[in-house]
mmCIF file of C-alpha atoms and ligand atoms in Angstrom:
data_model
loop_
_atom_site.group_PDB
_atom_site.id
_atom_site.type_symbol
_atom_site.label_atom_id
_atom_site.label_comp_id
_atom_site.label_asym_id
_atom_site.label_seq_id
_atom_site.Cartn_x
_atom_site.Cartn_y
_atom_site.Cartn_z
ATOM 1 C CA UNK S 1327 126.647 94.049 99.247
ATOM 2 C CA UNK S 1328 122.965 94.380 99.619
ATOM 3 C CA UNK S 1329 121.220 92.491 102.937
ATOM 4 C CA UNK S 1330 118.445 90.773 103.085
ATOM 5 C CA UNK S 1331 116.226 90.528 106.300
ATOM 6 C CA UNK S 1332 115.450 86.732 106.149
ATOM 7 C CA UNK S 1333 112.008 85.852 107.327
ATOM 8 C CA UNK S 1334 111.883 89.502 108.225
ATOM 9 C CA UNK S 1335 113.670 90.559 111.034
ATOM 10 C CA UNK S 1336 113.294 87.228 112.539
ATOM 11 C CA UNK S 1337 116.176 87.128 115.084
ATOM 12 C CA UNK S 1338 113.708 89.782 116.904
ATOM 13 C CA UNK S 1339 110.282 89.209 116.162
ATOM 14 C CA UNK S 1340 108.627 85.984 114.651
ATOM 15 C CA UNK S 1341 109.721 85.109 111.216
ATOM 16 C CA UNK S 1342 107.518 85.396 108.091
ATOM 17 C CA UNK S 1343 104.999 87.557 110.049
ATOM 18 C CA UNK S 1344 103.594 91.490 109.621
ATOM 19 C CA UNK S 1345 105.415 92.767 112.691
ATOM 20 C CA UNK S 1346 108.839 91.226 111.675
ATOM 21 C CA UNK S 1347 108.700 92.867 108.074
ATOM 22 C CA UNK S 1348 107.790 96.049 110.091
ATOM 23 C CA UNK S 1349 110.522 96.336 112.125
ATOM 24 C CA UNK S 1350 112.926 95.013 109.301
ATOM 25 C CA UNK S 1351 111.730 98.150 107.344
ATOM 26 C CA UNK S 1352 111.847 100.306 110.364
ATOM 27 C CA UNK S 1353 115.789 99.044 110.933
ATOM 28 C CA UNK S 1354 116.221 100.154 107.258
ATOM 29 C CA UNK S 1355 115.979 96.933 105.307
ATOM 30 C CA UNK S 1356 115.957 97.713 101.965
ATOM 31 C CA UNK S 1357 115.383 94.147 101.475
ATOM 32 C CA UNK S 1358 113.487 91.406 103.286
ATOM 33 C CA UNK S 1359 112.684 87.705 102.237
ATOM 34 C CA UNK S 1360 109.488 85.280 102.990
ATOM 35 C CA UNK S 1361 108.490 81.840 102.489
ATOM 36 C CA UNK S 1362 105.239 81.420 100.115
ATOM 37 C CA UNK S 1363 102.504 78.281 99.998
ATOM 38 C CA UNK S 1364 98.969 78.560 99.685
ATOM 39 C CA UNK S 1365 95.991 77.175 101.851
ATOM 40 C CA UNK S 1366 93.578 74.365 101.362
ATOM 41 C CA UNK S 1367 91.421 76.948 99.076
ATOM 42 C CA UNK S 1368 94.206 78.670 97.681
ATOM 43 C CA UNK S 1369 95.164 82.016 99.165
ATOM 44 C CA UNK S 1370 98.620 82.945 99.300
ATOM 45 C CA UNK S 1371 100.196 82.875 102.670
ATOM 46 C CA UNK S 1372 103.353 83.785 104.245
ATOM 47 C CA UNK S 1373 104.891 80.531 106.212
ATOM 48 C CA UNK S 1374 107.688 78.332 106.068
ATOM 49 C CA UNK S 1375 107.416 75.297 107.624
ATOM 50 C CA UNK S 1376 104.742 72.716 105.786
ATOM 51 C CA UNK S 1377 103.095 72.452 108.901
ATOM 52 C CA UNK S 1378 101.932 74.995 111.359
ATOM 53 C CA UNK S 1379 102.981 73.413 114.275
ATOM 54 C CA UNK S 1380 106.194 75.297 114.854
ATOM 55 C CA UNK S 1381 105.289 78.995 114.663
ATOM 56 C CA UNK S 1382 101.471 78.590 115.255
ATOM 57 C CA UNK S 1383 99.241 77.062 117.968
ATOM 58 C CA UNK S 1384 98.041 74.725 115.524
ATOM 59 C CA UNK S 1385 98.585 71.587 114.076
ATOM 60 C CA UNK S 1386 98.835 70.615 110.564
ATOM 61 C CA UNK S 1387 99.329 71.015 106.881
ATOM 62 C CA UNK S 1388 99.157 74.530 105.385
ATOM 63 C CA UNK S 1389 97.794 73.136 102.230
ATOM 64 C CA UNK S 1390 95.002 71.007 103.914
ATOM 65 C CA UNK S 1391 93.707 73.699 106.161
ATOM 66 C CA UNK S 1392 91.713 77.134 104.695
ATOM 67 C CA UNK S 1393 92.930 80.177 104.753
ATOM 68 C CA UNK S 1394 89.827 81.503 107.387
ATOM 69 C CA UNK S 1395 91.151 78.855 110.013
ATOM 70 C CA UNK S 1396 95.295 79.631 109.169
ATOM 71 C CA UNK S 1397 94.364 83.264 109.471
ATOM 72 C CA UNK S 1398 92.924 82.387 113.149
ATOM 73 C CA UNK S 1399 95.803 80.867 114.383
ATOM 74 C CA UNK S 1400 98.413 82.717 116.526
ATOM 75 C CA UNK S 1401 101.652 83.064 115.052
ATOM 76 C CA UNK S 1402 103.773 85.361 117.409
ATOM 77 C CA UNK S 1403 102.998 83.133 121.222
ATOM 78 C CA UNK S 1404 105.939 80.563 119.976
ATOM 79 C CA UNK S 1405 108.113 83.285 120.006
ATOM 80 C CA UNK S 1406 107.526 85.324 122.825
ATOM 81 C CA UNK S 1407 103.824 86.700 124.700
ATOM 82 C CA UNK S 1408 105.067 89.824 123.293
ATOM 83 C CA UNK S 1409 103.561 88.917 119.701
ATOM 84 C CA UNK S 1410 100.754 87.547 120.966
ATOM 85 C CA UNK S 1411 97.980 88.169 118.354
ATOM 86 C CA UNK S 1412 100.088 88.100 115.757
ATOM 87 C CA UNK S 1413 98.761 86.161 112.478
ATOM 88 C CA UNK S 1414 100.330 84.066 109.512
ATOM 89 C CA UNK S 1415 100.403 87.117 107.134
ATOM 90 C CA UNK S 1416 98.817 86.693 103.378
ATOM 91 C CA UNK S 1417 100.980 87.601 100.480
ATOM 92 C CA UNK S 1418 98.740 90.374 99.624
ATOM 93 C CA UNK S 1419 99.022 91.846 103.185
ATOM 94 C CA UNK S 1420 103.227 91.476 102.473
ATOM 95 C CA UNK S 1421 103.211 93.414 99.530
ATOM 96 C CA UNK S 1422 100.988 96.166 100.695
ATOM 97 C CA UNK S 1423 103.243 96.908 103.202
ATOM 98 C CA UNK S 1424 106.480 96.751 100.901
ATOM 99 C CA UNK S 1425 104.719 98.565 98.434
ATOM 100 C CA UNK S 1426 104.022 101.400 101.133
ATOM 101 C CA UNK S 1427 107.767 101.805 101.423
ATOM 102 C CA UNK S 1428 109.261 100.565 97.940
ATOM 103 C CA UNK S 1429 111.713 98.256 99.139
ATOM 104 C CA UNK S 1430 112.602 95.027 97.824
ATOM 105 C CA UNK S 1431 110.905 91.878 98.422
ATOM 106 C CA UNK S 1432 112.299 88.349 97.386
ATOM 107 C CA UNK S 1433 109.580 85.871 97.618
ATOM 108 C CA UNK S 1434 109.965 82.364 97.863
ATOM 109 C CA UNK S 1435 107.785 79.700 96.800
ATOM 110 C CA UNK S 1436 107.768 76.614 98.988
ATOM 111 C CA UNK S 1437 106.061 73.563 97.273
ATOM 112 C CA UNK S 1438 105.615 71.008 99.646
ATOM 113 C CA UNK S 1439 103.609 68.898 96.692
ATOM 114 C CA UNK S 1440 103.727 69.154 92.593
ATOM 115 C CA UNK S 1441 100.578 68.890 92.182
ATOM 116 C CA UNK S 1442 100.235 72.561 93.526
ATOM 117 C CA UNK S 1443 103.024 74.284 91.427
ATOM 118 C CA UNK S 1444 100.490 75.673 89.274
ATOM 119 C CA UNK S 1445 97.777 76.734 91.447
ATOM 120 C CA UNK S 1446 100.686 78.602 94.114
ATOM 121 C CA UNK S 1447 101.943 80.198 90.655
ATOM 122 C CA UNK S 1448 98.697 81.300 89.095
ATOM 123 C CA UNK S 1449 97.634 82.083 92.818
ATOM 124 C CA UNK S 1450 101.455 84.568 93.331
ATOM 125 C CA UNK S 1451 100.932 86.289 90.353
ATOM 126 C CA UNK S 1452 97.509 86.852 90.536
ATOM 127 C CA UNK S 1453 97.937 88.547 93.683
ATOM 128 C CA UNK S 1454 101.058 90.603 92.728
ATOM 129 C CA UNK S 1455 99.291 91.838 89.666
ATOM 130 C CA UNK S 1456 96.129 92.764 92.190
ATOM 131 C CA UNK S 1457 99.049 94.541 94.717
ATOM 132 C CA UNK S 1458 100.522 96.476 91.907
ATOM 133 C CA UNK S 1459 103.603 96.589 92.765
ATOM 134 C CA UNK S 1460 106.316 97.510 90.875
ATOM 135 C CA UNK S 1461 107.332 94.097 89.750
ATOM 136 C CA UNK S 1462 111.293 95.708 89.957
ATOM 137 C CA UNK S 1463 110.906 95.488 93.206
ATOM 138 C CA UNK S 1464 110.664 92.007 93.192
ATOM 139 C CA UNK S 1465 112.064 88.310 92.909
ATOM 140 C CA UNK S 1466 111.110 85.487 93.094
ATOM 141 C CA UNK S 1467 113.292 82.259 94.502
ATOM 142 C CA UNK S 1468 112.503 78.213 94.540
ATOM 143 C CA UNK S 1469 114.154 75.306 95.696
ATOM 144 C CA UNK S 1470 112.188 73.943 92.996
ATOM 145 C CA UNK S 1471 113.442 74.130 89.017
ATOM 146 C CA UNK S 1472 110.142 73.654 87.737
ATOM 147 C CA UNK S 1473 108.392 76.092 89.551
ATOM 148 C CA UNK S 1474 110.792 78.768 88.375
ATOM 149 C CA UNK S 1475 110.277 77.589 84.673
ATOM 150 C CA UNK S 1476 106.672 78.212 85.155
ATOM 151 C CA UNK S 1477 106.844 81.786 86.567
ATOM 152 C CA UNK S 1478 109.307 82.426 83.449
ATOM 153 C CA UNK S 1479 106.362 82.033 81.366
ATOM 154 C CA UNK S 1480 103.609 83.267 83.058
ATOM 155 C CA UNK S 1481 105.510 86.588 84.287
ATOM 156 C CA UNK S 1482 108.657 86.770 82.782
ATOM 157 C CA UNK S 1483 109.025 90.226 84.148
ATOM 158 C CA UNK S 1484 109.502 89.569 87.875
ATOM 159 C CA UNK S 1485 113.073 88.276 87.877
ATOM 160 C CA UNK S 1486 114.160 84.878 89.163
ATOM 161 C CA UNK S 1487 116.672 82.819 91.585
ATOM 162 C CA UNK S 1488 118.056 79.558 91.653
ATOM 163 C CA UNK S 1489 117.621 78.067 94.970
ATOM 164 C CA UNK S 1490 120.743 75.780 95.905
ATOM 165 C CA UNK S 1491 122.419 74.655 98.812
ATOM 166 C CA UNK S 1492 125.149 73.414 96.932
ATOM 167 C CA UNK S 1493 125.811 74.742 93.342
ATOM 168 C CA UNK S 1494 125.200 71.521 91.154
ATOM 169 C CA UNK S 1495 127.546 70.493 88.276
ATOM 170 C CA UNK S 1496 125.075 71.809 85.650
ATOM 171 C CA UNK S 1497 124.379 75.422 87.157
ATOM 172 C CA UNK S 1498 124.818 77.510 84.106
ATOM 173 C CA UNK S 1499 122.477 75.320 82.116
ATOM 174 C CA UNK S 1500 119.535 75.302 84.571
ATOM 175 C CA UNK S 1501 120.130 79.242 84.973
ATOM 176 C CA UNK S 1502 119.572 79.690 81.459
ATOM 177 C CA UNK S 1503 116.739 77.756 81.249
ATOM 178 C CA UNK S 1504 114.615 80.177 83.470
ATOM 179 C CA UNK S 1505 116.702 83.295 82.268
ATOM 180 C CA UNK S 1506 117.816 83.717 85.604
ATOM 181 C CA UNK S 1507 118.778 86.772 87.868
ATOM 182 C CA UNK S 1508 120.663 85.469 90.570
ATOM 183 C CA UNK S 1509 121.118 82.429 92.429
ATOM 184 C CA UNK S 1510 120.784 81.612 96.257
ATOM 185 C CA UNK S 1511 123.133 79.783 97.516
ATOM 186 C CA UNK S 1512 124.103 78.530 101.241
ATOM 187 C CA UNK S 1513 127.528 80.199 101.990
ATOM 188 C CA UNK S 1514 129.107 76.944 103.168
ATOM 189 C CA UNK S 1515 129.206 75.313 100.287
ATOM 190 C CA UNK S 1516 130.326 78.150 97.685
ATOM 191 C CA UNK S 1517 133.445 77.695 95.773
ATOM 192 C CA UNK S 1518 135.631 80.411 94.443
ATOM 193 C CA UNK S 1519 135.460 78.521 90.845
ATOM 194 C CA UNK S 1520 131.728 78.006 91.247
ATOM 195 C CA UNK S 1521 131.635 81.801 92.255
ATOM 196 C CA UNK S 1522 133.490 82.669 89.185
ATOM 197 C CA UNK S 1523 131.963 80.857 86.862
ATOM 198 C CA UNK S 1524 128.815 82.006 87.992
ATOM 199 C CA UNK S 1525 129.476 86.004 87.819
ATOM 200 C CA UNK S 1526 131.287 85.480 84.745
ATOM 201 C CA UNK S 1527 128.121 84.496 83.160
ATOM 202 C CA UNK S 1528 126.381 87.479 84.291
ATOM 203 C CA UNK S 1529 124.304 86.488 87.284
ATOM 204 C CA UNK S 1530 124.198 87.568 90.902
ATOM 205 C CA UNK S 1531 125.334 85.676 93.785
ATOM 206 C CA UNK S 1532 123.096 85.813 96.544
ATOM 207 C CA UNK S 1533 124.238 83.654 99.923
ATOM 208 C CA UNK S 1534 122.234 82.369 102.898
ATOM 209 C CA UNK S 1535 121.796 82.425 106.146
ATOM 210 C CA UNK S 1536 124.527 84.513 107.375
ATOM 211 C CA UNK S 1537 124.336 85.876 111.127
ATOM 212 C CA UNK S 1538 128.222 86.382 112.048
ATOM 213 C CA UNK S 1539 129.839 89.509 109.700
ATOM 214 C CA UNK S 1540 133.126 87.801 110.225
ATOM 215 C CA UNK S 1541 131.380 85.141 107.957
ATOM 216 C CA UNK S 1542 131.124 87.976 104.960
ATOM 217 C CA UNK S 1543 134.867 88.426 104.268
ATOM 218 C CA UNK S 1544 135.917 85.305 102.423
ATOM 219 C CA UNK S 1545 132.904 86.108 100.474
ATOM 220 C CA UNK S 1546 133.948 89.789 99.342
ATOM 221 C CA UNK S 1547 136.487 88.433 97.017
ATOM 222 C CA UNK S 1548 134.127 85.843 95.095
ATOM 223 C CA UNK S 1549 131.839 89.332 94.123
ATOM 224 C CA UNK S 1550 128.630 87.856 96.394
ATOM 225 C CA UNK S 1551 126.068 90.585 96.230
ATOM 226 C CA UNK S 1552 122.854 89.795 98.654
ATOM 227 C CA UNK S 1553 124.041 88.502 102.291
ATOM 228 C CA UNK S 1554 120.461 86.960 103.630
ATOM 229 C CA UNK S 1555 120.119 87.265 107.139
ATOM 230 C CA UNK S 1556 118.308 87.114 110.042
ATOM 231 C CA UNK S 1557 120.172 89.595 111.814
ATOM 232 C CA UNK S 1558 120.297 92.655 109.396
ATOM 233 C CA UNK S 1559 120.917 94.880 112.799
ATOM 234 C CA UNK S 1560 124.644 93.574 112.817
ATOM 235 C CA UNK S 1561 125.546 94.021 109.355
HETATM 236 O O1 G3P I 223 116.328 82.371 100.531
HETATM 237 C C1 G3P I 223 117.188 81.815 101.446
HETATM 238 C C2 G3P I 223 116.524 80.902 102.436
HETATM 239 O O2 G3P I 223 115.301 81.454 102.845
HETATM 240 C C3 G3P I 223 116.311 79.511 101.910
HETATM 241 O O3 G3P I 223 116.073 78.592 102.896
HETATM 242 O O4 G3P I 223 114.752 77.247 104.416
HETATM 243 O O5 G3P I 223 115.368 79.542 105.096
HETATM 244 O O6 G3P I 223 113.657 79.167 103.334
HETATM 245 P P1 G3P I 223 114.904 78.651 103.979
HETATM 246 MG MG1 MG I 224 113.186 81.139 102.652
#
């Protein structure tokens, strides 16, 4: 079983920034995940809330405020005085560091409205292709069906995952339809037949937000593959 660092290692430092991927990578992550939207004037940044008000010492929408005034904010006081200073991170700053030490990043695109599924695709990939970064070391994950069907045709070589919390009735057909790699699923709702059915069709089984290993046995037998976590250290 691979783990993920979820957020970065955000059970020690605060999630989705610079500093939390660092010491993820220094813990010996080979694999950390972040939340994607982009800014009023569409840069790429790495958040997960809509709003800023939990993790910053702002208030608002991401998407209605510019990237110059999100990249002012602090986004490591909430957390602790410690990571005071620290800043909501752009994608391209993400993949420079991930690049820098080749491990695996699994980027998630949050779309708080439709009307911005293009722009945060066109924006993702642009920036990727910019980073050039092996695009193997990369995937990218959505709530959001559509979104994924859009990144299958505008870069059908950076693999993709099904966002669920529970596995819906017509899995196997909405994983073909964006040639899926994996899915992510929350652990408490994953069935041994959904599990099954879903490994037997070729595709990985990736399962969130585990902190407790105890919590990883049941899930040995159903084949899962990626445990997502914010506390990597324990696993
Ligand atoms: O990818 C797993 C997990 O990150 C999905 O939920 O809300 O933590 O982004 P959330
Ligand atoms: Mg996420």
């Amino acid at each position: 079983m691979l783990i993920t660092a979820h957020r970065g290692l955000s059970s020690v430092a605060p999630e989705n920034t610079l500093i939390a991927i660092q010491k993820a990578i220094e813990l010996g992550a080979k694999s950390v995940e972040i939340d994607v939207q982009i800014s009023r004037d569409g840069v790429p940044v790495v958040i997960h809330d809509f709003t800023v008000n939990r993790c910053t010492n702002g208030r608002g929408l991401v998407q209605d405020i510019d990237y110059q005034d999100l990249a002012r904010l602090d986004a490591g006081l909430w957390f602790s005085d410690e990571y005071e200073n620290e800043h909501i991170p752009t994608l391209a700053a993400v993949l420079a560091l991930i690049k820098k030490h080749g491990i695996a990043l699994n980027i998630e695109l949050k779309i708080q409205n439709e009307v911005h599924i293009l722009a945060l695709c066109e924006q993702v990939i642009a920036v990727i292709e910019a980073s050039k970064v092996t695009t193997g070391q990369l995937v990218f994950s959505s709530f959001q069906h559509q979104a994924l069907l859009l990144l299958k045709r505008l870069k059908p070589s950076i693999r993709r995952s099904q966002l669920w919390e529970k596995i819906p009735d017509n899995a196997l057909k909405m994983l073909e339809d964006i040639y899926a790699f994996s899915i992510n699923c929350d652990y408490r709702f994953l069935k041994k037949e959904q599990a099954i059915k879903i490994k037997q069709a070729g595709y990985q089984i990736h399962c969130y937000t585990i902190n407790d290993p105890a919590l990883i046995e049941p899930l040995r037998p159903l084949h899962v593959d990626n445990i997502i976590t914010d506390w990597p250290q324990r696993f």
